[in-house]
Amino acid sequence: MAVRRRRRDEAAVRSFAAAVGLFSVLPVRGLDDVDRGHARGAMLAFPWLGALLGAIAGAVGGVAAWQQLPLLGPVLALATLAALTGALHLDGVADTADGLGSRKPAAEALSIMRRSDIGPMGVVTLVFVLGIQAMALASVPGPAWVPFAALTAAAMVSRLTVTVATVGNRFARDSGFGALFRAVTPRAGAIVDALLVAGALAGLGLLAAGPRGALVFAVAAAVAALVAWGWGAHLLRRLGGWTGDTFGSLIEITATVFLVGVAFGL
């Protein structure tokens, strides 16, 4: 029994380390050769990496808000989150906007998304995504730490959508970073993650604003999940499958909807 528990603990640590190494700039040893096993573990740990990064970013923003700088706090928090992820997901939402905005057929749109530059649609999308997120955080009432509990929750919920998406095998390309996660997540693992995230959301909501906060976080997460489903369905129809960039867009859009929902609800 103790041996099995130790093995489960070691597997959880390896999964989290894989998520850190793949989706953040934090250094991790022993991840030079990434395989499907690393990818599976990273996807299962992805929501919890989001919670960690969101909490770090929230702590930075909370210090500014505590110093009576309510507008600077959200901007610093989002800048910290972008720095911790190497702006990976922001780059994804910008590239996706450029590809979709081109109105080209799927193959040409995917080619545009692979370019290293960012076009006008990508720039405009980044401005609105970050602007809405910052204003939503600034609009959340309560003590300085309440908006940043919401940011922690948003980072966790948004990454769960990618964990769920990687249960399927509809990918637009056979190569590239995104293709590494083709059907990599076990359905049972995604369900367990979803249930655990729901519990964590309830806890964060209670800490933020009591029972009302738990309800608001739950409703915001449900709305964000519905929007994520609709956005994902559109991407699959338009582009024929997932890519790393579309996953980035899924994360940023889900986080934005969740934060707006919390701002309206609280």
GROMACS .gro file of C-alpha atoms in nm:
model
  266
    1MET     CA    1   0.000   0.000   0.000
    2ALA     CA    2   0.277   0.241   0.096
    3VAL     CA    3   0.470   0.147  -0.220
    4ARG     CA    4   0.170   0.220  -0.441
    5ARG     CA    5   0.112   0.552  -0.267
    6ARG     CA    6   0.476   0.647  -0.313
    7ARG     CA    7   0.460   0.557  -0.682
    8ARG     CA    8   0.146   0.766  -0.727
    9ASP     CA    9   0.314   1.058  -0.554
   10GLU     CA   10   0.622   1.023  -0.770
   11ALA     CA   11   0.407   1.006  -1.084
   12ALA     CA   12   0.221   1.322  -0.979
   13VAL     CA   13   0.549   1.504  -0.922
   14ARG     CA   14   0.680   1.395  -1.262
   15SER     CA   15   0.357   1.506  -1.430
   16PHE     CA   16   0.371   1.846  -1.267
   17ALA     CA   17   0.738   1.884  -1.356
   18ALA     CA   18   0.653   1.803  -1.718
   19ALA     CA   19   0.379   2.068  -1.719
   20VAL     CA   20   0.618   2.324  -1.571
   21GLY     CA   21   0.887   2.246  -1.827
   22LEU     CA   22   0.653   2.250  -2.127
   23PHE     CA   23   0.427   2.542  -2.042
   24SER     CA   24   0.631   2.784  -1.836
   25VAL     CA   25   0.974   2.943  -1.832
   26LEU     CA   26   1.054   2.790  -1.493
   27PRO     CA   27   1.356   2.558  -1.520
   28VAL     CA   28   1.305   2.182  -1.498
   29ARG     CA   29   1.576   1.920  -1.517
   30GLY     CA   30   1.552   1.600  -1.718
   31LEU     CA   31   1.303   1.720  -1.980
   32ASP     CA   32   1.532   1.741  -2.281
   33ASP     CA   33   1.359   1.459  -2.470
   34VAL     CA   34   0.981   1.503  -2.446
   35ASP     CA   35   0.771   1.197  -2.531
   36ARG     CA   36   0.404   1.101  -2.512
   37GLY     CA   37   0.440   1.003  -2.149
   38HIS     CA   38   0.560   1.351  -2.061
   39ALA     CA   39   0.279   1.501  -2.267
   40ARG     CA   40   0.014   1.291  -2.091
   41GLY     CA   41   0.142   1.383  -1.748
   42ALA     CA   42   0.172   1.749  -1.842
   43MET     CA   43  -0.188   1.763  -1.965
   44LEU     CA   44  -0.323   1.607  -1.647
   45ALA     CA   45  -0.121   1.854  -1.439
   46PHE     CA   46  -0.195   2.153  -1.662
   47PRO     CA   47  -0.481   2.300  -1.453
   48TRP     CA   48  -0.269   2.282  -1.140
   49LEU     CA   49   0.020   2.455  -1.309
   50GLY     CA   50  -0.233   2.724  -1.401
   51ALA     CA   51  -0.333   2.755  -1.037
   52LEU     CA   52   0.031   2.796  -0.932
   53LEU     CA   53   0.114   3.054  -1.199
   54GLY     CA   54  -0.210   3.241  -1.134
   55ALA     CA   55  -0.137   3.251  -0.762
   56ILE     CA   56   0.214   3.389  -0.820
   57ALA     CA   57   0.083   3.651  -1.061
   58GLY     CA   58  -0.200   3.733  -0.822
   59ALA     CA   59   0.042   3.783  -0.536
   60VAL     CA   60   0.238   4.036  -0.743
   61GLY     CA   61  -0.079   4.220  -0.834
   62GLY     CA   62  -0.206   4.202  -0.479
   63VAL     CA   63   0.098   4.387  -0.347
   64ALA     CA   64   0.029   4.676  -0.586
   65ALA     CA   65  -0.341   4.681  -0.498
   66TRP     CA   66  -0.257   4.675  -0.127
   67GLN     CA   67  -0.043   4.983  -0.187
   68GLN     CA   68  -0.356   5.162  -0.315
   69LEU     CA   69  -0.267   5.116  -0.682
   70PRO     CA   70  -0.587   4.945  -0.802
   71LEU     CA   71  -0.524   4.985  -1.175
   72LEU     CA   72  -0.156   4.895  -1.165
   73GLY     CA   73  -0.222   4.571  -0.976
   74PRO     CA   74  -0.411   4.392  -1.256
   75VAL     CA   75  -0.161   4.505  -1.518
   76LEU     CA   76   0.133   4.378  -1.310
   77ALA     CA   77  -0.048   4.051  -1.243
   78LEU     CA   78  -0.115   3.989  -1.612
   79ALA     CA   79   0.239   4.091  -1.704
   80THR     CA   80   0.374   3.844  -1.449
   81LEU     CA   81   0.155   3.566  -1.583
   82ALA     CA   82   0.272   3.642  -1.938
   83ALA     CA   83   0.634   3.640  -1.824
   84LEU     CA   84   0.595   3.310  -1.640
   85THR     CA   85   0.450   3.144  -1.951
   86GLY     CA   86   0.681   3.312  -2.199
   87ALA     CA   87   0.365   3.469  -2.346
   88LEU     CA   88   0.301   3.128  -2.503
   89HIS     CA   89  -0.078   3.145  -2.489
   90LEU     CA   90  -0.095   3.511  -2.584
   91ASP     CA   91   0.110   3.430  -2.892
   92GLY     CA   92  -0.138   3.153  -2.967
   93VAL     CA   93  -0.445   3.375  -2.950
   94ALA     CA   94  -0.274   3.637  -3.170
   95ASP     CA   95  -0.170   3.381  -3.432
   96THR     CA   96  -0.518   3.228  -3.431
   97ALA     CA   97  -0.671   3.571  -3.484
   98ASP     CA   98  -0.441   3.633  -3.779
   99GLY     CA   99  -0.527   3.297  -3.933
  100LEU     CA  100  -0.902   3.333  -3.891
  101GLY     CA  101  -0.895   3.701  -3.985
  102SER     CA  102  -0.736   3.620  -4.318
  103ARG     CA  103  -1.060   3.447  -4.427
  104LYS     CA  104  -0.846   3.205  -4.623
  105PRO     CA  105  -0.916   2.831  -4.657
  106ALA     CA  106  -0.796   2.617  -4.369
  107ALA     CA  107  -0.460   2.522  -4.522
  108GLU     CA  108  -0.369   2.883  -4.596
  109ALA     CA  109  -0.496   3.004  -4.260
  110LEU     CA  110  -0.280   2.745  -4.085
  111SER     CA  111   0.019   2.860  -4.289
  112ILE     CA  112  -0.041   3.219  -4.178
  113MET     CA  113  -0.062   3.103  -3.815
  114ARG     CA  114   0.282   2.942  -3.841
  115ARG     CA  115   0.454   3.267  -3.934
  116SER     CA  116   0.670   3.429  -3.669
  117ASP     CA  117   0.526   3.778  -3.721
  118ILE     CA  118   0.196   3.911  -3.583
  119GLY     CA  119  -0.048   4.087  -3.813
  120PRO     CA  120  -0.300   4.361  -3.738
  121MET     CA  121  -0.574   4.116  -3.633
  122GLY     CA  122  -0.339   3.957  -3.384
  123VAL     CA  123  -0.236   4.293  -3.239
  124VAL     CA  124  -0.596   4.410  -3.203
  125THR     CA  125  -0.695   4.080  -3.041
  126LEU     CA  126  -0.411   4.102  -2.790
  127VAL     CA  127  -0.508   4.459  -2.699
  128PHE     CA  128  -0.869   4.364  -2.636
  129VAL     CA  129  -0.794   4.037  -2.455
  130LEU     CA  130  -0.544   4.191  -2.213
  131GLY     CA  131  -0.749   4.510  -2.179
  132ILE     CA  132  -1.068   4.323  -2.091
  133GLN     CA  133  -0.884   4.095  -1.848
  134ALA     CA  134  -0.720   4.391  -1.674
  135MET     CA  135  -1.043   4.589  -1.650
  136ALA     CA  136  -1.233   4.284  -1.527
  137LEU     CA  137  -0.979   4.233  -1.249
  138ALA     CA  138  -0.989   4.604  -1.161
  139SER     CA  139  -1.371   4.586  -1.144
  140VAL     CA  140  -1.389   4.298  -0.896
  141PRO     CA  141  -1.495   4.446  -0.560
  142GLY     CA  142  -1.362   4.358  -0.220
  143PRO     CA  143  -1.020   4.343  -0.053
  144ALA     CA  144  -0.707   4.352  -0.265
  145TRP     CA  145  -0.665   3.975  -0.274
  146VAL     CA  146  -1.017   3.896  -0.405
  147PRO     CA  147  -0.952   3.983  -0.773
  148PHE     CA  148  -0.638   3.776  -0.767
  149ALA     CA  149  -0.818   3.474  -0.626
  150ALA     CA  150  -1.029   3.513  -0.941
  151LEU     CA  151  -0.711   3.524  -1.153
  152THR     CA  152  -0.589   3.201  -0.992
  153ALA     CA  153  -0.924   3.039  -1.069
  154ALA     CA  154  -0.924   3.172  -1.426
  155ALA     CA  155  -0.577   3.034  -1.495
  156MET     CA  156  -0.685   2.695  -1.362
  157VAL     CA  157  -1.021   2.674  -1.542
  158SER     CA  158  -0.881   2.794  -1.875
  159ARG     CA  159  -0.612   2.527  -1.880
  160LEU     CA  160  -0.863   2.258  -1.791
  161THR     CA  161  -1.032   2.324  -2.125
  162VAL     CA  162  -0.713   2.216  -2.304
  163THR     CA  163  -0.686   1.905  -2.088
  164VAL     CA  164  -1.039   1.813  -2.195
  165ALA     CA  165  -0.972   1.899  -2.560
  166THR     CA  166  -0.672   1.664  -2.575
  167VAL     CA  167  -0.895   1.367  -2.502
  168GLY     CA  168  -0.986   1.383  -2.871
  169ASN     CA  169  -0.769   1.327  -3.177
  170ARG     CA  170  -0.881   1.603  -3.417
  171PHE     CA  171  -0.558   1.789  -3.486
  172ALA     CA  172  -0.486   2.006  -3.787
  173ARG     CA  173  -0.125   1.896  -3.827
  174ASP     CA  174   0.066   1.571  -3.791
  175SER     CA  175   0.375   1.752  -3.665
  176GLY     CA  176   0.457   2.044  -3.441
  177PHE     CA  177   0.423   2.108  -3.070
  178GLY     CA  178   0.043   2.079  -3.066
  179ALA     CA  179   0.044   1.739  -3.237
  180LEU     CA  180   0.235   1.596  -2.941
  181PHE     CA  181  -0.091   1.609  -2.745
  182ARG     CA  182  -0.313   1.423  -2.994
  183ALA     CA  183  -0.554   1.205  -2.788
  184VAL     CA  184  -0.298   1.204  -2.508
  185THR     CA  185  -0.533   1.259  -2.215
  186PRO     CA  186  -0.729   0.962  -2.077
  187ARG     CA  187  -1.101   1.038  -2.051
  188ALA     CA  188  -1.107   0.922  -1.690
  189GLY     CA  189  -0.816   1.150  -1.607
  190ALA     CA  190  -0.992   1.450  -1.761
  191ILE     CA  191  -1.307   1.375  -1.559
  192VAL     CA  192  -1.108   1.351  -1.236
  193ASP     CA  193  -0.932   1.679  -1.315
  194ALA     CA  194  -1.267   1.847  -1.386
  195LEU     CA  195  -1.411   1.732  -1.054
  196LEU     CA  196  -1.103   1.844  -0.862
  197VAL     CA  197  -1.102   2.181  -1.035
  198ALA     CA  198  -1.471   2.224  -0.947
  199GLY     CA  199  -1.385   2.164  -0.582
  200ALA     CA  200  -1.092   2.405  -0.596
  201LEU     CA  201  -1.314   2.668  -0.756
  202ALA     CA  202  -1.568   2.635  -0.478
  203GLY     CA  203  -1.291   2.678  -0.222
  204LEU     CA  204  -1.148   2.986  -0.392
  205GLY     CA  205  -1.494   3.136  -0.426
  206LEU     CA  206  -1.566   3.080  -0.058
  207LEU     CA  207  -1.238   3.241   0.040
  208ALA     CA  208  -1.302   3.534  -0.192
  209ALA     CA  209  -1.660   3.621  -0.098
  210GLY     CA  210  -1.821   3.344   0.104
  211PRO     CA  211  -2.112   3.137  -0.036
  212ARG     CA  212  -2.192   3.411  -0.288
  213GLY     CA  213  -1.836   3.393  -0.416
  214ALA     CA  214  -1.857   3.015  -0.456
  215LEU     CA  215  -2.179   3.054  -0.656
  216VAL     CA  216  -2.037   3.333  -0.873
  217PHE     CA  217  -1.719   3.136  -0.945
  218ALA     CA  218  -1.926   2.829  -1.036
  219VAL     CA  219  -2.157   3.022  -1.270
  220ALA     CA  220  -1.864   3.208  -1.430
  221ALA     CA  221  -1.685   2.877  -1.486
  222ALA     CA  222  -1.998   2.724  -1.642
  223VAL     CA  223  -2.041   3.019  -1.878
  224ALA     CA  224  -1.671   3.014  -1.966
  225ALA     CA  225  -1.689   2.640  -2.035
  226LEU     CA  226  -1.989   2.693  -2.264
  227VAL     CA  227  -1.807   2.967  -2.456
  228ALA     CA  228  -1.495   2.748  -2.474
  229TRP     CA  229  -1.702   2.464  -2.619
  230GLY     CA  230  -1.852   2.694  -2.882
  231TRP     CA  231  -1.514   2.847  -2.967
  232GLY     CA  232  -1.353   2.504  -2.991
  233ALA     CA  233  -1.630   2.377  -3.219
  234HIS     CA  234  -1.580   2.680  -3.445
  235LEU     CA  235  -1.204   2.624  -3.460
  236LEU     CA  236  -1.250   2.257  -3.548
  237ARG     CA  237  -1.493   2.344  -3.828
  238ARG     CA  238  -1.283   2.631  -3.958
  239LEU     CA  239  -0.935   2.480  -3.935
  240GLY     CA  240  -1.003   2.108  -3.932
  241GLY     CA  241  -0.841   2.041  -3.595
  242TRP     CA  242  -0.644   2.170  -3.301
  243THR     CA  243  -0.298   2.328  -3.307
  244GLY     CA  244  -0.079   2.469  -3.032
  245ASP     CA  245  -0.194   2.818  -3.132
  246THR     CA  246  -0.563   2.731  -3.107
  247PHE     CA  247  -0.502   2.589  -2.762
  248GLY     CA  248  -0.353   2.925  -2.665
  249SER     CA  249  -0.663   3.100  -2.797
  250LEU     CA  250  -0.885   2.859  -2.603
  251ILE     CA  251  -0.699   2.939  -2.281
  252GLU     CA  252  -0.710   3.316  -2.323
  253ILE     CA  253  -1.074   3.334  -2.428
  254THR     CA  254  -1.186   3.105  -2.146
  255ALA     CA  255  -0.990   3.307  -1.889
  256THR     CA  256  -1.133   3.633  -2.023
  257VAL     CA  257  -1.494   3.513  -2.007
  258PHE     CA  258  -1.443   3.377  -1.655
  259LEU     CA  259  -1.295   3.706  -1.526
  260VAL     CA  260  -1.575   3.909  -1.686
  261GLY     CA  261  -1.830   3.678  -1.528
  262VAL     CA  262  -1.676   3.721  -1.184
  263ALA     CA  263  -1.663   4.099  -1.228
  264PHE     CA  264  -2.033   4.105  -1.315
  265GLY     CA  265  -2.131   3.857  -1.044
  266LEU     CA  266  -1.944   4.004  -0.748
   0.00000   0.00000   0.00000
